[in-house]
Coordinates of C-alpha atoms and ligand atoms in Angstrom, one line a residue:
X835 CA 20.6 16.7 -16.1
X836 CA 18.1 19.9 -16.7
X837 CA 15.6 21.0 -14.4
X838 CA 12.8 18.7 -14.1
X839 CA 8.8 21.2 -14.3
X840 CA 7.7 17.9 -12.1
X841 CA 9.7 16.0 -9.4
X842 CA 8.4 12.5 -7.9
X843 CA 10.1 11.8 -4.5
X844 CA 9.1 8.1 -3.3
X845 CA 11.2 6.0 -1.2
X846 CA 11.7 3.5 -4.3
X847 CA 12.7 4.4 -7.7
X848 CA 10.1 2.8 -9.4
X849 CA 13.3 0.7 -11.1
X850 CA 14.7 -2.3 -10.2
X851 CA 18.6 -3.6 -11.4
X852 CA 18.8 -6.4 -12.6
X853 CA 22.2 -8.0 -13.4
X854 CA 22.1 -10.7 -16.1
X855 CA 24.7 -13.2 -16.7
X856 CA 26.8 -12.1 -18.3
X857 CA 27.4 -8.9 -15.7
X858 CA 25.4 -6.7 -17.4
X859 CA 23.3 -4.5 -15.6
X860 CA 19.5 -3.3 -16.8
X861 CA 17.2 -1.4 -14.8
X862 CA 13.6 -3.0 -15.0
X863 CA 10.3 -0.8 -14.6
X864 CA 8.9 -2.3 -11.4
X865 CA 5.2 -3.0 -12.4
X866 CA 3.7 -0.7 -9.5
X867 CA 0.4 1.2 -9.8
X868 CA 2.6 4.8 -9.1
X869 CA 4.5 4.7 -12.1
X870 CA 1.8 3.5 -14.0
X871 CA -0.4 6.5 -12.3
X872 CA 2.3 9.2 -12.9
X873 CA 3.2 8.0 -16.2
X874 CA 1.1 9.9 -18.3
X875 CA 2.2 13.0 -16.3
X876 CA 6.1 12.3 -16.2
X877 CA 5.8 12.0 -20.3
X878 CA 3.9 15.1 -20.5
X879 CA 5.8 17.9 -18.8
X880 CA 9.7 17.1 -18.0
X881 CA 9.8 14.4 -14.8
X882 CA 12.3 13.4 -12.9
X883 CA 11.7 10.9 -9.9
X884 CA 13.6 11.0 -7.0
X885 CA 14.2 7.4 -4.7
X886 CA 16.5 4.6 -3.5
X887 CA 17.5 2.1 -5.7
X888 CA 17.0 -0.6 -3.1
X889 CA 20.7 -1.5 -2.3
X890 CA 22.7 -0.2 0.2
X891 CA 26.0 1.4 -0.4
X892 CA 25.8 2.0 -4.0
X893 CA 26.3 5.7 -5.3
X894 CA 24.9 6.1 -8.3
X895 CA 25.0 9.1 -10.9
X896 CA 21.1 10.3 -12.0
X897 CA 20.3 8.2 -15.4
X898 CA 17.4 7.9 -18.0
X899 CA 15.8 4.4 -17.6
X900 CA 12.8 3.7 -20.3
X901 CA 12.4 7.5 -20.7
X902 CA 12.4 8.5 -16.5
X903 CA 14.8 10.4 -15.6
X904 CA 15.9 9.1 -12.0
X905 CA 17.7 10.6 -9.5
X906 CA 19.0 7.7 -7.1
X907 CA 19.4 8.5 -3.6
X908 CA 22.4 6.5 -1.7
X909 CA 21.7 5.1 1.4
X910 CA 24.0 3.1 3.7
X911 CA 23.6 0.0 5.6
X912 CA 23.2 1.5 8.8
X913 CA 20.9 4.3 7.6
X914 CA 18.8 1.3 5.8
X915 CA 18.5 -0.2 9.4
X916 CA 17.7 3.2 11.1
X917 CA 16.1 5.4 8.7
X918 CA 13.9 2.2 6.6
X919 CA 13.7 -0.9 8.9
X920 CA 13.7 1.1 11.7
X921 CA 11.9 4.1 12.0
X922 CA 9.7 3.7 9.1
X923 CA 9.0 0.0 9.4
X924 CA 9.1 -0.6 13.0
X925 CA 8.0 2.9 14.3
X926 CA 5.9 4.9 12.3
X927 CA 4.3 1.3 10.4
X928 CA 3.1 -0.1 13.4
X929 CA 1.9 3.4 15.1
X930 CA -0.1 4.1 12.2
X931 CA -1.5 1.0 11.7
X932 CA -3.3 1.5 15.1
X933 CA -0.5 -0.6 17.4
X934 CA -1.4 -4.0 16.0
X935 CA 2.0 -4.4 16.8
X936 CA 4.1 -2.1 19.4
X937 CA 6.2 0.8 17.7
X938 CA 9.4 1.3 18.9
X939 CA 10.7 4.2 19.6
X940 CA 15.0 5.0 19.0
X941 CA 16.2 8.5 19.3
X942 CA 18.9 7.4 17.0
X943 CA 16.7 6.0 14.5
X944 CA 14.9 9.7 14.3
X945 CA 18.2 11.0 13.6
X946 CA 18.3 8.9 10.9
X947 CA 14.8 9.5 9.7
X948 CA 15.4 13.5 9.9
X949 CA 19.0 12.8 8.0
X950 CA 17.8 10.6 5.3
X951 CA 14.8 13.5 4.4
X952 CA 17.3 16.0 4.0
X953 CA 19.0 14.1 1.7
X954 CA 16.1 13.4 -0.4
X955 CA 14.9 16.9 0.2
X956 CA 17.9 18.4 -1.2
X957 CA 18.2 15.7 -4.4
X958 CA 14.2 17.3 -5.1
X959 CA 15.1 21.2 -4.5
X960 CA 18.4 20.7 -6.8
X961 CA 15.8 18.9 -9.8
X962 CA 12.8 21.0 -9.9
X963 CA 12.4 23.8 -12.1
X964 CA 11.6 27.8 -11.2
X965 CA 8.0 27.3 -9.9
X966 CA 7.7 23.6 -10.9
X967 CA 5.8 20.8 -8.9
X968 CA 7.2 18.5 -6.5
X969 CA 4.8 15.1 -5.3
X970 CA 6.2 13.7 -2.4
X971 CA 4.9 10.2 -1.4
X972 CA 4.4 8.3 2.0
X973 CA 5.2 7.7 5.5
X974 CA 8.9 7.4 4.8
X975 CA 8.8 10.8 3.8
X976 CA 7.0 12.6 6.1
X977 CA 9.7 15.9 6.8
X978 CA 10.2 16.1 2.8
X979 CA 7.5 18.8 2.1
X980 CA 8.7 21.4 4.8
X981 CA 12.6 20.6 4.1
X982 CA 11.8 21.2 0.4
X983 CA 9.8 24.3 1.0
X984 CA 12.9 26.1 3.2
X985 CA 14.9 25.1 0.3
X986 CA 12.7 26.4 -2.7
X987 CA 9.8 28.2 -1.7
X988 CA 9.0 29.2 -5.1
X989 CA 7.6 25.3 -5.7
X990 CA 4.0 24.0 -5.4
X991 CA 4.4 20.7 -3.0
X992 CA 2.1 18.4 -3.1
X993 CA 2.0 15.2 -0.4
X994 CA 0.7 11.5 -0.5
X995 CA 0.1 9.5 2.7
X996 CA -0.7 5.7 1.7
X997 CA -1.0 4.3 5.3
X998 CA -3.4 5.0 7.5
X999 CA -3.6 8.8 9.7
X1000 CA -3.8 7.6 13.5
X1001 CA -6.5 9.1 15.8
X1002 CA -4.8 11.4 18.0
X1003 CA -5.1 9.4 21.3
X1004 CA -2.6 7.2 19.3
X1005 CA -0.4 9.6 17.9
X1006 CA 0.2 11.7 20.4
X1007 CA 2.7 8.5 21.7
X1008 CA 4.9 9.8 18.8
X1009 CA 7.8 11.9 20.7
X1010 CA 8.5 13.6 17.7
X1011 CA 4.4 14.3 17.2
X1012 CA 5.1 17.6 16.2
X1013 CA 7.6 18.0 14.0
X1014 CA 5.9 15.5 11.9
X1015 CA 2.9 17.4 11.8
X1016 CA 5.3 20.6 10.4
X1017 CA 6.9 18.7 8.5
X1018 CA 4.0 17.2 6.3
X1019 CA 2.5 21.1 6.2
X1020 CA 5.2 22.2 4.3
X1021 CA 3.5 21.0 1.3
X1022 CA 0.5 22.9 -0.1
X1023 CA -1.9 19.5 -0.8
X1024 CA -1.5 16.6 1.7
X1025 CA -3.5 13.6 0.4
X1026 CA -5.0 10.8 2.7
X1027 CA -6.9 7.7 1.7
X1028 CA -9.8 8.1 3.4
X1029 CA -11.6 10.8 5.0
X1030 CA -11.3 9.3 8.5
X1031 CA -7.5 9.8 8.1
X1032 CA -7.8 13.4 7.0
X1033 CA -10.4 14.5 10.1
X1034 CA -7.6 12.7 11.9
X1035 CA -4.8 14.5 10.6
X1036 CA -6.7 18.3 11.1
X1037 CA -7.6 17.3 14.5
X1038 CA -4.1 16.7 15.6
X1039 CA -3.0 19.7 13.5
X1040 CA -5.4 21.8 15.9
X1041 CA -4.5 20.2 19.0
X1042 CA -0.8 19.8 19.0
X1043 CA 0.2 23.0 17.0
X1044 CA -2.9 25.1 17.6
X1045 CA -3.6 26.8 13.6
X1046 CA -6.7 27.5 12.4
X1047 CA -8.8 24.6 10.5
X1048 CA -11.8 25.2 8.6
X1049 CA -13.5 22.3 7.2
X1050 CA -10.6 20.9 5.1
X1051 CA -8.0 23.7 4.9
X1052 CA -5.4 24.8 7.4
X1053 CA -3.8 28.2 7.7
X1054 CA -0.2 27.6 8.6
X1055 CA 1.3 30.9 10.2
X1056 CA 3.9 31.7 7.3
X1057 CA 6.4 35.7 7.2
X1058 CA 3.8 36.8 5.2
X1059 CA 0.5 36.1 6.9
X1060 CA -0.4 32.8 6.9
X1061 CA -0.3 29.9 3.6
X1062 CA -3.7 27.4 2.8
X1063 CA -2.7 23.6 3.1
X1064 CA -5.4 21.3 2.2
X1065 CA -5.9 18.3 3.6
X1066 CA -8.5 15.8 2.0
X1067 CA -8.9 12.3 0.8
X1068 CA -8.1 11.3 -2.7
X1069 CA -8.9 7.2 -2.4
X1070 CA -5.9 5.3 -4.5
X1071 CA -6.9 2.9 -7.3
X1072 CA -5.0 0.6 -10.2
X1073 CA -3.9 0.5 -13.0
X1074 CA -6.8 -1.4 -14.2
X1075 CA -5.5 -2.1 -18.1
X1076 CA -3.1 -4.2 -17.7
X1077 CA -6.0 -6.9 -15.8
X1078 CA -8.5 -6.0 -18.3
X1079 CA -5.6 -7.6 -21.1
X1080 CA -4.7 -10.3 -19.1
X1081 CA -8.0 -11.6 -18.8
X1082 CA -8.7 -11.9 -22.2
X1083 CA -5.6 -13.6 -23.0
X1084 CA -6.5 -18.0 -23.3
X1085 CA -3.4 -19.1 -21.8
X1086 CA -4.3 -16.8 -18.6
X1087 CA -7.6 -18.3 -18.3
X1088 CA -6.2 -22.1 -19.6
X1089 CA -3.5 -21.3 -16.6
X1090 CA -6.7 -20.5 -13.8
X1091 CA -8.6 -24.0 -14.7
X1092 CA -5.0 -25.7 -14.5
X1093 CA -4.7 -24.1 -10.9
X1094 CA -8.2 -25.3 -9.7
X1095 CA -6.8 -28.6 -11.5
X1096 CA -4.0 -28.8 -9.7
X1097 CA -6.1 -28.8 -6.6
X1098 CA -8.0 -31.9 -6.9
X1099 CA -11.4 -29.1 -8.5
X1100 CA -12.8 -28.3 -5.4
X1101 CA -16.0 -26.9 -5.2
X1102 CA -14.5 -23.6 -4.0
X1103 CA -11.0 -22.1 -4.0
X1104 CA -10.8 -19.0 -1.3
X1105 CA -7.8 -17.0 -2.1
X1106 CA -5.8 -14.4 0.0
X1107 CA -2.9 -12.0 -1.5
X1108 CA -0.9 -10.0 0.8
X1109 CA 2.4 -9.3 1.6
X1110 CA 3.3 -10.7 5.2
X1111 CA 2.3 -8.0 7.3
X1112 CA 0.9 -8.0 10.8
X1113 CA -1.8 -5.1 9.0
X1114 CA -2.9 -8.0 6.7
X1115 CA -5.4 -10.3 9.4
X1116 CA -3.8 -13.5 7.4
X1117 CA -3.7 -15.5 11.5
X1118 CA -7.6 -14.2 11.6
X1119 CA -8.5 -15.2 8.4
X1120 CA -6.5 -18.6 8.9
X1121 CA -8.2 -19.0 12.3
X1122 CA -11.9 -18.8 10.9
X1123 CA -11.2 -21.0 8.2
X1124 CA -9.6 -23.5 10.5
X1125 CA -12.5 -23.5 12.9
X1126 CA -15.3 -23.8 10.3
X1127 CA -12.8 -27.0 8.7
X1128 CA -12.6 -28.2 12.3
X1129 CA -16.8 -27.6 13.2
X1130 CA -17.4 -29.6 9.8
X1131 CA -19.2 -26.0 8.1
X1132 CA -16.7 -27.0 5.6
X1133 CA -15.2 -30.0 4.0
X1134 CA -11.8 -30.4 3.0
X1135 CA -12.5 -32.4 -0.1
X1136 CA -14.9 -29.1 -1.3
X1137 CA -12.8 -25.9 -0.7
X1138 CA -9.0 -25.3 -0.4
X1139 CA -8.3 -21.8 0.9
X1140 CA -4.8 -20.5 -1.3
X1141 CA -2.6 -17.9 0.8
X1142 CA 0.2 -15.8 -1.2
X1143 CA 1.9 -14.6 1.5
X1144 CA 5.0 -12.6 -0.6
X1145 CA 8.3 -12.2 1.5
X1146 CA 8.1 -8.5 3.5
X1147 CA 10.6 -7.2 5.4
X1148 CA 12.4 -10.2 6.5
X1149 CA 15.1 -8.0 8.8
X1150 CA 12.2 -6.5 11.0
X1151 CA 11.6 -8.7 14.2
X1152 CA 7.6 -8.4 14.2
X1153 CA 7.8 -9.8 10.7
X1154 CA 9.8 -12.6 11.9
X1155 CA 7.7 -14.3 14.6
X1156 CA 4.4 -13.3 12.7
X1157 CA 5.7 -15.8 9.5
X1158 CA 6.7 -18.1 12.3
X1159 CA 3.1 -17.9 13.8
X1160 CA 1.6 -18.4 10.4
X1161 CA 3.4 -20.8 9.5
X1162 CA 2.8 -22.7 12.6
X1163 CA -1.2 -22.7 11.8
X1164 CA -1.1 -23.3 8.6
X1165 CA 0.5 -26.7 8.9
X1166 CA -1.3 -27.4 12.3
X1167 CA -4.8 -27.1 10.3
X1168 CA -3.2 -29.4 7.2
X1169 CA -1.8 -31.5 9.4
X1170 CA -5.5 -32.3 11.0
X1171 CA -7.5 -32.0 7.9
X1172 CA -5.6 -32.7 4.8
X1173 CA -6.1 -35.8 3.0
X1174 CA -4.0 -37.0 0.2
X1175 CA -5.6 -35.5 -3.0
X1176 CA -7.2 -32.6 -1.0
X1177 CA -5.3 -29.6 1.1
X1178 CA -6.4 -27.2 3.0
X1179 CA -4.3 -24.3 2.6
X1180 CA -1.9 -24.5 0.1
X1181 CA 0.5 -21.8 1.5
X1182 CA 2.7 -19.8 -0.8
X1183 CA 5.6 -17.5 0.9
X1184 CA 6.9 -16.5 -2.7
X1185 CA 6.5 -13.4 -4.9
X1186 CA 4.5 -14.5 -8.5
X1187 CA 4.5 -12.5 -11.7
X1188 CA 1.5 -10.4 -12.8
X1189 CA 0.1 -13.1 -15.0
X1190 CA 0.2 -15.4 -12.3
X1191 CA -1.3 -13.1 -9.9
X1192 CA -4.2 -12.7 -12.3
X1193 CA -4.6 -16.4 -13.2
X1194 CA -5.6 -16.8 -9.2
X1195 CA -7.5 -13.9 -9.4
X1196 CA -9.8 -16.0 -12.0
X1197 CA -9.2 -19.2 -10.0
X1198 CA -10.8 -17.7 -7.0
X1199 CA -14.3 -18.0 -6.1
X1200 CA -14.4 -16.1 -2.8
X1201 CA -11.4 -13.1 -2.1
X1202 CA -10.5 -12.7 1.3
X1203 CA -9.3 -9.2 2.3
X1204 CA -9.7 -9.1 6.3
X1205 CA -6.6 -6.6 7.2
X1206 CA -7.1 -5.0 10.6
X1207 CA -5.7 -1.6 9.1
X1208 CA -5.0 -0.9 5.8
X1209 CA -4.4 2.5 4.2
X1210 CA -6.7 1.3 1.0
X1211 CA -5.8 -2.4 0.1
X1212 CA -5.5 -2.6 -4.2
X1213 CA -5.9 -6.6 -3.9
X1214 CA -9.1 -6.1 -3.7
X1215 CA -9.7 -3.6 -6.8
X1216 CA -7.1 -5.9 -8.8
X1217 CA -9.8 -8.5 -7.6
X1218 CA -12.6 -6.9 -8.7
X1219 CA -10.8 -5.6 -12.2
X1220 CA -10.2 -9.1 -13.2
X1221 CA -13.4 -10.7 -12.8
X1222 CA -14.3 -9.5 -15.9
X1223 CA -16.8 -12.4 -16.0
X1224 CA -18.6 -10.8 -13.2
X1225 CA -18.2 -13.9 -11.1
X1226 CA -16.8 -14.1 -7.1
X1227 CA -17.6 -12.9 -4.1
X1228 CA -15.1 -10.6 -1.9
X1229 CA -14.9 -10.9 1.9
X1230 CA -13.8 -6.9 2.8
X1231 CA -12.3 -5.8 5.9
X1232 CA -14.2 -2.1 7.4
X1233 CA -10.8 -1.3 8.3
X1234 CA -9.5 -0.9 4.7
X1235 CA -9.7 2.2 2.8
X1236 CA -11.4 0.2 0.3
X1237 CA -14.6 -0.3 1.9
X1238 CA -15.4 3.1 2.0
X1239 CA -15.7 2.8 -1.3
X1240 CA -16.6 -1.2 -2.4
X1241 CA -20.3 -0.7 -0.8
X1242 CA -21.0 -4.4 -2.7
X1243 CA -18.2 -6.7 -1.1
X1244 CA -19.3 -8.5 2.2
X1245 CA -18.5 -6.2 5.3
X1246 CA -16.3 -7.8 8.0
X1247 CA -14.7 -6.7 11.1
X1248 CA -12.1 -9.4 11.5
X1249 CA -11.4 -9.7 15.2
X1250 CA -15.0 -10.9 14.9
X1251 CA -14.1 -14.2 14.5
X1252 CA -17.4 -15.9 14.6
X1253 CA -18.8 -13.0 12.0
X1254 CA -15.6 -13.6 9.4
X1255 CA -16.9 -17.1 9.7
X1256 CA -20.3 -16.2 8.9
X1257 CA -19.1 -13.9 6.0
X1258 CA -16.5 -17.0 4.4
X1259 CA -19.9 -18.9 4.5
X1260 CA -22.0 -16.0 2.7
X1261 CA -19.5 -16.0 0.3
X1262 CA -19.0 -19.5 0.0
X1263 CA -22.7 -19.9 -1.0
X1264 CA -23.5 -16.9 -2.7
X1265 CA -25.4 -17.8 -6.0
X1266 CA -24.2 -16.5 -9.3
X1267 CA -27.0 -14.1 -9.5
X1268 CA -26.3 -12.4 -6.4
X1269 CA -22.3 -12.7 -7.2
X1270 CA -23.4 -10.9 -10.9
X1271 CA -25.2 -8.1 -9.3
X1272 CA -22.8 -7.0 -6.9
X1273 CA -19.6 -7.7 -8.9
X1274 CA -21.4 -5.3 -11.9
X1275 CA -21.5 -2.8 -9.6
X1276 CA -18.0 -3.3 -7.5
X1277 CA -16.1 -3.5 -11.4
X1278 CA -18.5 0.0 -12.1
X1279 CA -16.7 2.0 -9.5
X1280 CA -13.2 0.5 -9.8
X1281 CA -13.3 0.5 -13.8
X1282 CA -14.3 4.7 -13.7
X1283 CA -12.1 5.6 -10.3
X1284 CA -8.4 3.7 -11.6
X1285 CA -5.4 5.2 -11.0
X1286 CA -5.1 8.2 -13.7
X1287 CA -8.5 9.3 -12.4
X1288 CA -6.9 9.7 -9.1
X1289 CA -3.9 11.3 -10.0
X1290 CA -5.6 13.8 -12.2
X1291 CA -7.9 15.1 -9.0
X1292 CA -5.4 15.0 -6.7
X1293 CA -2.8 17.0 -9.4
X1294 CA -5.9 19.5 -10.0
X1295 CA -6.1 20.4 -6.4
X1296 CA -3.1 20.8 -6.3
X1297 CA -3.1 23.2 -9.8
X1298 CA -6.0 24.9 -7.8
X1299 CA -3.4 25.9 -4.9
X1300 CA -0.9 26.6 -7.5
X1301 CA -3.6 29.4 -9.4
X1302 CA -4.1 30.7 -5.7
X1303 CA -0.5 31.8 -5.2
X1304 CA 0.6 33.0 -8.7
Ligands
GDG2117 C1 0.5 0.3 0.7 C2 -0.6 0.4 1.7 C3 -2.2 0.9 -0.2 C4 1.6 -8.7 -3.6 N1 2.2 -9.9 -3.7 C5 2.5 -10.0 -5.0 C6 2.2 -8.9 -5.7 N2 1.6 -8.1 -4.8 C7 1.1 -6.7 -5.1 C8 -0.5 -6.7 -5.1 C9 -0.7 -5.2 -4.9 C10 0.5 -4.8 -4.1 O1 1.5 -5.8 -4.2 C11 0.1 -4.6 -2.6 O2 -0.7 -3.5 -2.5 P1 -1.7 -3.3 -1.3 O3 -2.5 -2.1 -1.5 O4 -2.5 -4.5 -1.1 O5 -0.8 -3.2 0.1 P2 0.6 -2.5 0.5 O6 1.8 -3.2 -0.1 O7 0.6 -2.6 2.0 O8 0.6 -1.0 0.0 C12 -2.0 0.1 1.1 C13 -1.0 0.9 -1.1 O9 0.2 1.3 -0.4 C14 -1.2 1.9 -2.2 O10 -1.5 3.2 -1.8 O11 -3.4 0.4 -0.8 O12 -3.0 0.2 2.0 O13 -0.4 -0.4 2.8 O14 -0.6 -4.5 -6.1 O15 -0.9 -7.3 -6.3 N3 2.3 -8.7 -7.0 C15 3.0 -9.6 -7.7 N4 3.4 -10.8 -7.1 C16 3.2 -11.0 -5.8 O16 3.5 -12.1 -5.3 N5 3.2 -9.5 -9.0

C-alpha cells in the first residue's frame, strides 16, 4: 500500500466482518459518526485508517473496504483482556468518568496498554506520508502521539479525547499520571470535549510535569527549544443527514405510531438510549420514575418509560452487576405497577438498527439523558436532529458535554433525585408551544455545529500548527 498524506488511528476500524452463509466474508461500514466525520477528508487527500478489527487473534493483511484503505491491527486474547477490557475499560473508563465506579489499577495491564500503542504507533509511522497528518482518537490511545512523534517527527499529530479529562485531585490516583500526560503531548493539537476538560488537562500538565501554559497553549521542552501543543475544546456532533432522511421517510413515521400502538397509546412515552454503562444514570433515572409511579405523580395507564439499554462490555465485572442491578428494578417497578394492557418500562437489552433508533426517536415525547459523566452524549443531538417536527422535550444531564452547549433542554443534576423527578414532570407537561420554542432553537445549534463542522475546526487548528512549523 502507498503512503497515506492522512492517517486515522482509532481503536476500531470503522469496519465490521461480516460472514454470510455461504462463508463469505464482507466488511460492512459501521454507521458511526467518525467515519461519517472523516469521510469527506479520507476521500479528499489519500487516508488510510489504522484500528482493530474487533476479533482477537486474527492477522490480517491492510485491504481497501468501500474505498478506506485500512490497516488492521492484530491483537490477542490476552492483550484484548489487558490492553481493552482492562486498562482502558476498567482503568482509565472509570477514572475519567470521575470514579462512579472504582478503577483498577494492574501493573500488567499497563504493560499491555504501553505494548498495544507501540504497535498501533508503528502501523501509523509506517502509513503516513513525508510530512503528512496523523489524527489519533481516544482514551485507548493515549501514548500514540508521543510514540508516533519519536518515530516520525516530520508529521503534524493531531489528538482526540472523547471521555471526559479528570480534575487533577482525581487523576493524580493514576500511577502512571505522567507518562500519560507525555504521551498525549506528543501530538501538536489535543482536542477535549468541553472546556472544563481542557483547563483540566493544562492544569495537570503544569503541576505534574511543570512546562509553561499560557491560556491554551503549552510549551513542551523539545532539542531545539521548546514545541506549541494546543490544547482546547472542539465539542463532537452527528452526522445529522442521515436523521434528517429518515424522518421524512412514511414507513419511519408509520413505524413510530405502531410503537406508541404497540404500547396500549399512552399519553406519554419517555425514552432512554444508552449503552449499559455505569456513566449513563439509567438506575437514577429508573429510580425517579419508579418513585413518581409509586407517589401516584404518574399513572401507569398514561406514560410507559422505553429503556434501550444495548449490550456493552459484557466481560468487564462493573458491567455485570450494574445489568444485574437494572435489571432487578426494572421488573421490581413492573412487577408493582404493570397492569395487563399497560407497562411501565418496557426494557430492551438489544442493539436496533438506525431506522429503528429513529422511529423511537419520533415515538418519544420526553428524552431522558441523565448520565453522571459523559464526555458529550450524541443521543441527545440524534434526539434533537430527528424531531424535525419540532415536538419533545429533553431531560439533560449538566454533567454531559452536551449541556454546555443545548442551553434549551431541561437542566438536571441526577443524583438529585427529587429534582430529576421534578424535571420528568416539566417535561411531561410541557405544552407544545413551549416544546416548539425550545426544540427550534436546540435543532438551530445541532443542525449548524454537525460533525463535518467539527472536524473541519478541529483539522484547521491543526493546519494552523502545521503553517507554524513549515
Ligand atoms: C463516547 C463518549 C461521546 C446506542 N445504542 C444503539 C445505538 N447507539 C448509538 C447511539 C449513539 C452512540 O451509539 C452512543 O454515543 P454516545 O455519545 O451517546 O455515547 P458513547 O458510546 O459512550 O460514546 C461520548 C462519544 O464517544 C463521541 O465522542 O459523545 O460521551 O462516551 O450514536 O445512537 N445505535 C444503534 N442501535 C442501538 O441499539 N443503531
Amino acid at each position: 500500500m502507498t503512503a497515506a498524506e492522512f492517517v486515522v488511528v482509532a481503536n476500531r476500524l470503522p469496519v465490521d466482518r461480516v460472514v454470510s452463509h455461504d462463508g463469505e466474508e464482507i466488511w460492512r461500514t459501521s454507521p458511526g459518526g467518525l467515519v461519517a466525520a472523516l469521510e469527506p477528508v479520507m476521500r479528499s487527500v489519500d487516508g488510510a485508517w489504522v484500528g482493530w478489527a474487533g476479533q482477537a487473534d486474527l492477522e490480517l493483511e491492510p485491504f481497501v473496504a468501500n474505498d478506506l484503505k485500512l490497516i488492521p491491527i492484530a491483537l490477542s486474547e490476552q492483550e484484548v483482556a489487558e490492553y481493552y477490557e482492562g486498562f482502558a475499560n476498567d482503568t482509565i473508563w472509570p477514572l475519567y468518568h470521575d470514579v462512579i465506579a472504582p478503577p483498577q489499577y494492574h501493573r500488567e495491564w499497563w504493560d499491555s496498554y504501553v505494548t498495544v500503542n507501540r504497535r498501533f504507533a508503528e502501523a501509523a509511522a509506517d502509513a503516513v506520508a513525508p510530512k503528512g497528518t496523523v489524527w489519533v482518537h481516544d482514551y485507548q490511545l493515549q501514548l500514540v502521539p508521543e510514540m508516533v512523534r519519536a518515530l516520525r517527527p516530520d508529521v503534524t499529530i493531531g489528538y482526540f479525547h472523547h471521555i471526559p479529562f479528570p480534575a487533577h485531585g482525581l487523576y493524580a490516583q493514576l500511577p502512571w499520571r505522567d507518562q500519560v500526560l507525555r504521551g498525549l503531548l506528543g501530538a501538536d493539537v489535543i482536542g477535549f470535549q468541553r472546556a472544563q476538560d481542557a483547563t483540566y488537562f493544562l492544569a495537570a500538565v503544569r503541576r505534574r510535569l511543570q512546562y509553561g501554559v499560557k491560556g491554551s497553549m503549552v510549551d513542551v521542552p523539545a532539542e531545539t527549544g521548546s514545541r506549541p501543543v494546543l490544547a482546547k475544546a472542539f465539542p463532537i456532533s452527528i452526522d445529522t443527514s442521515p436523521y434528517l432522511e429518515l424522518v421524512a421517510k412514511p414507513e419511519v413515521r408509520a413505524r413510530a405510531a405502531e410503537i406508541r400502538q404497540s404500547l396500549g397509546n399512552p399519553k406519554r412515552i419517555l425514552l432512554g438510549v444508552d449503552r449499559l454503562d455505569y456513566t449513563k444514570g439509567i438506575r437514577h433515572r429508573i429510580k425517579a420514575y419508579g418513585e413518581l409511579l409509586a407517589e401516584g405523580r404518574l399513572q401507569v395507564e398514561d406514560v410507559t418509560l422505553i429503556q434501550v439499554a444495548s449490550p456493552s462490555r459484557e466481560r468487564v465485572d462493573a458491567y455485570v452487576h450494574l445489568r444485574d442491578e437494572i435489571e432487578l428494578s426494572v421488573s421490581r417497578i413492573n412487577g408493582d405497577t404493570d397492569t395487563m394492557g399497560h407497562t411501565a418500562i418496557r426494557y430492551l437489552h438489544q442493539g436496533f438498527p438506525r431506522e429503528e433508533m429513529v422511529a423511537l426517536y419520533l415515538a418519544a415525547d420526553v428524552m431522558l439523558v441523565t448520565a453522571l459523566r459523559d464526555g458529550m452524549n450524541l443521543v441527545a443531538k440524534e434526539y434533537i436532529a430527528s424531531r424535525a417536527d419540532n415536538r419533545g422535550a429533553l431531560v439533560l444531564s449538566e454533567f454531559t458535554g452536551a449541556a454546555d452547549e443545548l442551553r434549551q433542554a431541561i437542566r438536571v443534576n441526577p443524583h438529585d433525585i427529587e429534582g430529576l423527578k421534578d424535571a420528568i414532570m416539566t417535561a411531561v407537561e410541557m405544552d407544545p408551544a413551549e416544546q416548539s420554542r425550545r426544540m427550534r432553537s436546540l435543532r438551530k445549534r445541532v443542525l449548524e455545529h454537525d460533525v463535518r463542522a467539527w472536524s473541519a475546526s478541529f483539522l484547521d487548528a491543526l493546519a494552523a500548527v502545521r503553517s507554524r512549523h513549515a
